[in-house]
Short mmCIF file of C-alpha atoms in Angstrom, two decimals:
data_model
loop_
_atom_site.label_atom_id
_atom_site.label_comp_id
_atom_site.label_asym_id
_atom_site.label_seq_id
_atom_site.Cartn_x
_atom_site.Cartn_y
_atom_site.Cartn_z
CA MET A 1 111.96 72.52 89.17
CA TRP A 2 108.75 72.91 91.15
CA ARG A 3 110.90 71.53 94.00
CA ARG A 4 113.11 74.45 93.97
CA LEU A 5 110.50 76.83 94.35
CA PRO A 6 110.27 78.75 97.64
CA VAL A 7 106.98 77.76 98.41
CA ARG A 8 106.39 78.87 101.59
CA GLN A 9 107.85 82.19 101.15
CA ILE A 10 105.60 82.65 98.17
CA VAL A 11 102.80 81.59 100.38
CA GLY A 12 103.67 84.32 103.00
CA VAL A 13 104.15 87.19 100.15
CA ALA A 14 100.95 86.35 98.17
CA PRO A 15 98.30 87.59 100.54
CA LEU A 16 100.02 90.99 100.69
CA LEU A 17 99.58 91.21 97.02
CA VAL A 18 96.08 90.22 97.21
CA VAL A 19 95.54 92.81 99.99
CA ALA A 20 96.83 95.17 98.12
CA LEU A 21 94.42 94.68 94.87
CA ILE A 22 91.68 94.87 97.66
CA VAL A 23 92.67 97.88 98.99
CA LEU A 24 93.12 99.62 95.75
CA ARG A 25 89.79 98.08 94.38
CA GLN A 26 88.13 99.34 97.53
CA TRP A 27 89.91 102.62 98.16
CA PRO A 28 86.85 105.09 97.51
CA MET A 29 85.03 103.16 100.25
CA VAL A 30 88.10 103.43 102.57
CA ASP A 31 88.86 107.18 101.85
CA ALA A 32 85.14 108.26 102.39
CA GLY A 33 85.22 106.19 105.39
CA THR A 34 88.60 107.95 106.92
CA ASP A 35 86.94 111.44 106.36
CA ARG A 36 83.80 110.58 108.19
CA LEU A 37 85.84 108.97 111.20
CA GLY A 38 87.57 112.33 111.29
CA SER A 39 84.29 113.93 112.77
CA ALA A 40 83.44 111.14 115.25
CA ASP A 41 83.81 110.58 118.59
CA ALA A 42 87.15 109.21 119.84
CA GLU A 43 86.20 107.33 122.78
CA TRP A 44 83.42 105.56 120.92
CA LEU A 45 85.81 104.41 118.23
CA LEU A 46 88.52 103.13 120.96
CA ALA A 47 85.72 100.97 122.19
CA ALA A 48 84.59 99.67 118.81
CA GLY A 49 88.71 98.96 118.74
CA ALA A 50 88.67 97.05 122.09
CA ALA A 51 85.60 95.25 121.42
CA THR A 52 87.45 93.89 118.01
CA LEU A 53 90.41 92.94 119.99
CA LEU A 54 87.96 90.73 122.40
CA ALA A 55 86.23 89.18 119.62
CA TRP A 56 89.65 87.26 118.27
CA VAL A 57 90.03 86.21 122.15
CA CYS A 58 86.14 84.93 121.89
CA SER A 59 87.00 83.13 118.44
CA ALA A 60 89.80 81.35 120.11
CA ALA A 61 88.01 80.22 123.27
CA ALA A 62 85.48 78.70 120.80
CA GLN A 63 87.62 77.05 119.03
CA GLN A 64 89.25 75.46 121.82
CA GLY A 65 86.11 74.35 123.15
CA ALA A 66 85.55 72.40 120.09
CA VAL A 67 88.17 69.93 120.75
CA LEU A 68 89.29 67.65 123.44
CA GLU A 69 93.27 68.54 123.18
CA GLN A 70 94.65 71.35 125.23
CA LEU A 71 95.58 73.87 122.34
CA PRO A 72 98.09 76.24 122.95
CA ALA A 73 96.66 79.55 123.91
CA GLY A 74 99.40 82.15 122.27
CA ARG A 75 99.54 80.28 118.59
CA LEU A 76 95.71 79.71 118.95
CA LEU A 77 95.35 83.67 119.54
CA ALA A 78 97.57 84.36 117.02
CA THR A 79 95.77 81.85 114.63
CA GLN A 80 92.51 83.63 115.10
CA PHE A 81 93.88 87.11 114.03
CA ALA A 82 95.59 85.34 110.91
CA ALA A 83 92.51 83.80 110.22
CA SER A 84 90.34 86.75 110.40
CA ALA A 85 92.53 88.39 107.82
CA ALA A 86 92.53 85.30 105.56
CA ASN A 87 88.54 85.50 105.63
CA HIS A 88 88.99 88.80 103.95
CA ILE A 89 90.96 87.24 100.84
CA LEU A 90 88.76 84.12 99.93
CA PRO A 91 85.10 83.92 99.88
CA ALA A 92 82.39 82.39 102.72
CA GLY A 93 84.88 81.86 105.44
CA VAL A 94 87.07 79.76 103.40
CA GLY A 95 89.94 81.38 104.34
CA GLY A 96 89.84 81.63 107.94
CA ASN A 97 88.51 77.83 108.09
CA ALA A 98 91.43 76.97 106.00
CA VAL A 99 93.84 78.45 108.64
CA ASN A 100 92.23 77.03 111.61
CA LEU A 101 92.36 73.37 109.68
CA ARG A 102 95.94 73.61 108.91
CA PHE A 103 96.80 74.83 112.75
CA LEU A 104 94.78 71.91 114.21
CA LEU A 105 96.39 69.40 111.88
CA ARG A 106 99.78 70.88 112.89
CA CYS A 107 98.58 70.01 116.73
CA GLY A 108 98.27 66.70 115.92
CA LEU A 109 94.84 66.02 115.32
CA SER A 110 93.89 63.98 112.37
CA PRO A 111 92.18 65.71 109.23
CA SER A 112 88.66 64.16 109.89
CA ARG A 113 88.88 65.28 113.36
CA SER A 114 89.99 68.76 112.51
CA ALA A 115 87.01 69.22 110.12
CA ALA A 116 84.72 67.69 112.80
CA ALA A 117 86.03 70.36 115.11
CA LEU A 118 85.07 73.58 112.78
CA THR A 119 81.91 71.96 112.21
CA VAL A 120 81.23 71.60 115.77
CA ARG A 121 82.38 75.25 116.30
CA ALA A 122 80.45 76.54 113.27
CA LEU A 123 77.03 74.61 114.47
CA ALA A 124 77.53 76.24 117.74
CA ALA A 125 77.98 79.62 116.24
CA CYS A 126 74.82 79.39 114.11
CA VAL A 127 72.41 78.03 117.04
CA VAL A 128 73.88 81.13 118.98
CA ARG A 129 73.08 83.74 116.43
CA ILE A 130 69.90 82.20 115.71
CA GLY A 131 69.34 82.31 119.24
CA LEU A 132 70.07 85.59 120.00
CA LEU A 133 68.10 87.03 116.90
CA VAL A 134 64.79 85.21 117.85
CA VAL A 135 65.51 86.32 121.89
CA LEU A 136 66.19 89.99 120.22
CA LEU A 137 63.40 90.27 118.07
CA ALA A 138 61.03 88.58 120.87
CA ALA A 139 62.19 91.47 122.92
CA PHE A 140 62.11 94.53 120.65
CA PRO A 141 59.61 93.31 117.92
CA HIS A 142 59.71 96.74 116.47
CA ALA A 143 63.31 96.64 115.94
CA LEU A 144 63.10 96.25 112.05
CA ASP A 145 60.84 97.72 110.02
CA MET A 146 60.99 95.65 106.77
CA ARG A 147 58.64 97.74 104.86
CA LYS A 148 61.00 100.40 104.51
CA VAL A 149 63.23 98.23 102.30
CA VAL A 150 60.86 95.46 101.08
CA PRO A 151 57.47 96.66 99.81
CA GLY A 152 54.22 94.62 100.65
CA ARG A 153 54.30 91.14 102.67
CA PRO A 154 58.35 91.96 103.60
CA GLY A 155 57.92 88.48 106.14
CA LEU A 156 56.30 86.27 103.33
CA THR A 157 58.99 87.39 100.65
CA LEU A 158 61.70 86.41 103.11
CA ALA A 159 60.30 83.06 104.14
CA LEU A 160 59.61 81.93 100.83
CA ALA A 161 63.23 83.07 99.65
CA ALA A 162 64.88 81.24 102.92
CA GLY A 163 62.34 78.02 101.88
CA ALA A 164 63.82 77.84 98.31
CA ALA A 165 67.56 78.07 99.42
CA LEU A 166 67.14 75.31 101.70
CA CYS A 167 64.79 73.00 99.14
CA LEU A 168 67.75 73.24 96.72
CA VAL A 169 70.19 72.41 99.31
CA LEU A 170 68.37 69.33 100.50
CA VAL A 171 67.77 68.28 96.69
CA VAL A 172 71.22 68.56 96.21
CA LEU A 173 72.24 66.15 99.20
CA LEU A 174 69.70 63.51 98.52
CA SER A 175 70.05 63.48 94.73
CA VAL A 176 73.85 62.21 94.84
CA ARG A 177 74.37 59.23 96.62
CA HIS A 178 78.06 59.56 96.95
CA ILE A 179 77.31 62.76 98.74
CA ARG A 180 74.78 60.96 101.23
CA ARG A 181 77.41 58.37 101.65
CA THR A 182 80.20 61.12 102.81
CA VAL A 183 77.71 63.49 104.82
CA ARG A 184 76.54 60.74 106.54
CA SER A 185 79.77 59.53 107.57
CA PHE A 186 81.24 62.98 108.53
CA LEU A 187 77.77 63.76 110.54
CA GLY A 188 78.78 60.40 112.53
CA THR A 189 82.42 62.01 112.98
CA VAL A 190 80.75 65.07 114.25
CA ALA A 191 78.20 63.49 116.65
CA THR A 192 80.69 61.46 118.19
CA ASP A 193 82.73 64.74 118.92
CA VAL A 194 80.05 66.71 120.14
CA ARG A 195 79.16 63.98 122.65
CA ALA A 196 82.96 63.95 123.91
CA VAL A 197 83.16 67.71 123.95
CA HIS A 198 79.96 68.08 125.83
CA GLY A 199 81.29 65.49 128.41
CA ARG A 200 83.81 68.38 130.01
CA SER A 201 82.14 71.56 131.47
CA ALA A 202 85.27 73.58 130.67
CA ARG A 203 85.11 72.58 126.90
CA VAL A 204 81.20 73.25 126.90
CA ALA A 205 81.88 76.49 128.88
CA ALA A 206 84.57 77.55 126.48
CA LEU A 207 82.91 76.58 123.23
CA TRP A 208 79.19 78.38 124.06
CA ALA A 209 80.77 81.14 125.65
CA GLY A 210 82.93 82.12 123.09
CA SER A 211 80.27 81.58 120.41
CA LEU A 212 77.77 83.54 122.04
CA ALA A 213 80.50 86.32 122.88
CA PHE A 214 82.05 86.45 119.41
CA PRO A 215 78.65 87.96 117.49
CA VAL A 216 78.19 90.18 120.80
CA MET A 217 81.22 92.00 120.27
CA HIS A 218 80.67 92.34 116.79
CA ALA A 219 77.13 93.97 117.57
CA ALA A 220 78.95 96.29 120.16
CA VAL A 221 81.35 97.40 117.51
CA LEU A 222 78.61 98.24 115.32
CA VAL A 223 76.87 100.09 118.13
CA ALA A 224 79.94 102.01 119.13
CA VAL A 225 80.62 103.29 115.64
CA VAL A 226 76.79 104.26 115.40
CA ARG A 227 77.15 106.05 118.95
CA SER A 228 80.61 107.54 117.63
CA LEU A 229 78.79 108.98 114.62
CA HIS A 230 75.78 110.38 116.63
CA ALA A 231 73.21 108.36 115.16
CA PRO A 232 69.77 108.08 117.05
CA VAL A 233 69.50 104.53 116.90
CA PRO A 234 68.85 102.43 120.16
CA ALA A 235 71.68 99.86 120.86
CA ALA A 236 69.35 96.99 120.93
CA HIS A 237 68.28 97.88 117.52
CA VAL A 238 71.76 98.09 116.09
CA ALA A 239 72.43 94.82 117.77
CA VAL A 240 69.22 93.31 115.91
CA ALA A 241 70.42 94.92 112.85
CA TYR A 242 73.54 93.39 112.96
CA LEU A 243 72.43 89.83 113.55
CA ALA A 244 70.18 89.88 110.57
CA GLY A 245 72.43 91.68 108.29
CA SER A 246 75.04 89.15 109.03
CA ALA A 247 72.75 86.38 108.76
CA ALA A 248 71.63 87.64 105.25
CA ALA A 249 74.96 88.26 103.95
CA ALA A 250 76.09 84.53 104.76
CA LEU A 251 73.78 83.81 101.65
CA LEU A 252 76.33 85.78 99.21
CA PRO A 253 79.83 84.23 99.39
CA THR A 254 82.08 87.21 99.14
CA PRO A 255 85.63 87.52 100.48
CA GLY A 256 84.96 88.95 104.40
CA GLY A 257 81.36 89.62 103.28
CA LEU A 258 82.79 92.55 101.32
CA GLY A 259 80.01 94.08 99.12
CA SER A 260 77.01 91.70 100.55
CA LEU A 261 77.88 92.11 104.45
CA ASP A 262 78.06 96.23 103.74
CA VAL A 263 74.74 96.36 101.84
CA ALA A 264 72.98 93.59 104.17
CA LEU A 265 74.27 96.21 107.24
CA VAL A 266 73.18 99.19 105.50
CA LEU A 267 69.54 97.69 104.70
CA ALA A 268 69.23 96.41 108.26
CA LEU A 269 70.39 99.88 110.02
CA VAL A 270 67.90 101.61 107.70
CA THR A 271 64.93 99.25 109.04
CA ALA A 272 66.44 100.00 112.48
CA GLY A 273 65.51 103.47 112.30
CA ALA A 274 68.42 104.95 111.07
CA THR A 275 68.87 107.47 107.90
CA GLY A 276 70.75 106.19 104.63
CA VAL A 277 73.36 108.65 105.22
CA ALA A 278 73.74 107.57 108.79
CA ALA A 279 73.76 103.85 108.12
CA THR A 280 76.14 104.02 105.11
CA SER A 281 78.72 106.36 107.48
CA ALA A 282 78.08 103.53 110.38
CA VAL A 283 78.88 100.75 107.88
CA LEU A 284 82.19 102.25 106.72
CA ALA A 285 83.18 103.09 109.96
CA TYR A 286 82.71 99.55 111.12
CA ARG A 287 84.45 98.35 107.80
CA ILE A 288 87.65 100.24 108.98
CA VAL A 289 87.51 99.24 112.35
CA THR A 290 87.32 95.58 112.02
CA VAL A 291 88.56 95.05 108.35
CA TRP A 292 90.92 97.55 107.10
CA LEU A 293 92.92 98.76 110.06
CA PRO A 294 93.75 95.12 111.41
CA LEU A 295 94.29 93.51 108.03
CA LEU A 296 97.70 94.42 107.17
CA PRO A 297 98.97 93.32 110.49
CA GLY A 298 96.89 90.05 110.32
CA VAL A 299 98.51 89.14 106.99
CA LEU A 300 101.78 89.94 108.44
CA VAL A 301 100.82 87.12 111.15
CA LEU A 302 99.96 85.05 108.99
CA ALA A 303 102.79 84.80 107.00
CA ALA A 304 104.93 84.49 110.21
CA LEU A 305 102.93 81.63 111.25
CA VAL A 306 103.75 80.11 107.91
CA ARG A 307 107.22 80.63 107.90
CA ARG A 308 107.43 79.43 111.86
CA ARG A 309 105.47 76.07 110.50
CA VAL A 310 102.61 76.82 113.06
CA LEU A 311 100.44 76.64 109.84
#
């Protein structure tokens, strides 16, 4: 009986139903954001849309740079668009990673090398984001005033929270022997792929330039929507707020960062100098441009890729 079920058709339709449920659940946010966008500067919103499109190109470049094989450019770009939609359905990037993993498998890579490629890309993205945040904070040390949202000694509070999370992860990894062996073997594969990829200048350029440009484009989207709403916050401070907010939201695995990223970005913009109302409006506009407008087209592309056996 199970063999007769149209599995691919179900996989193609199920995300649409999930999207409908998400939109219904978040409708007050979408409706409020739409009203506020009505009075926003259209030129800045177009700039935000252009930066969103470029972010998918950057994502495709980073994924190509993480593997030695030449991937089909058109299908790679379409996969990144579909992966962004999947990321808003499943938590902590699971959806996007699953889509990219399936794409790499379809391109002929082994499961271990496909997983290693995703890890190489994730590591590059992590290094770049942390580096960008450190550089911007060094250049603009007063970009974030944590005392506006965290009383007392905010630096110590955040450091203790990060240290506790890191210790918990290390305890889990070191306490389970099977996990240690699996992690050691996988890290060996990742190290091999890192050396191979960095032996080709074209792959190095694609990996690191794409990884750098991706958060820059998203920061540019947030800067553009802040400008469209005429909030008097310097662009550099908005960029720092995006990097800090997205890093904080990564600790709370929700679908596409819905909820966690919104709160983190609002708080980060407030520390950067925006009022609570302006910060909330900017995050609503950012979400509409980067999530709600491309969500349905992205899911349709995902369904099409599944039907055509690209995924």
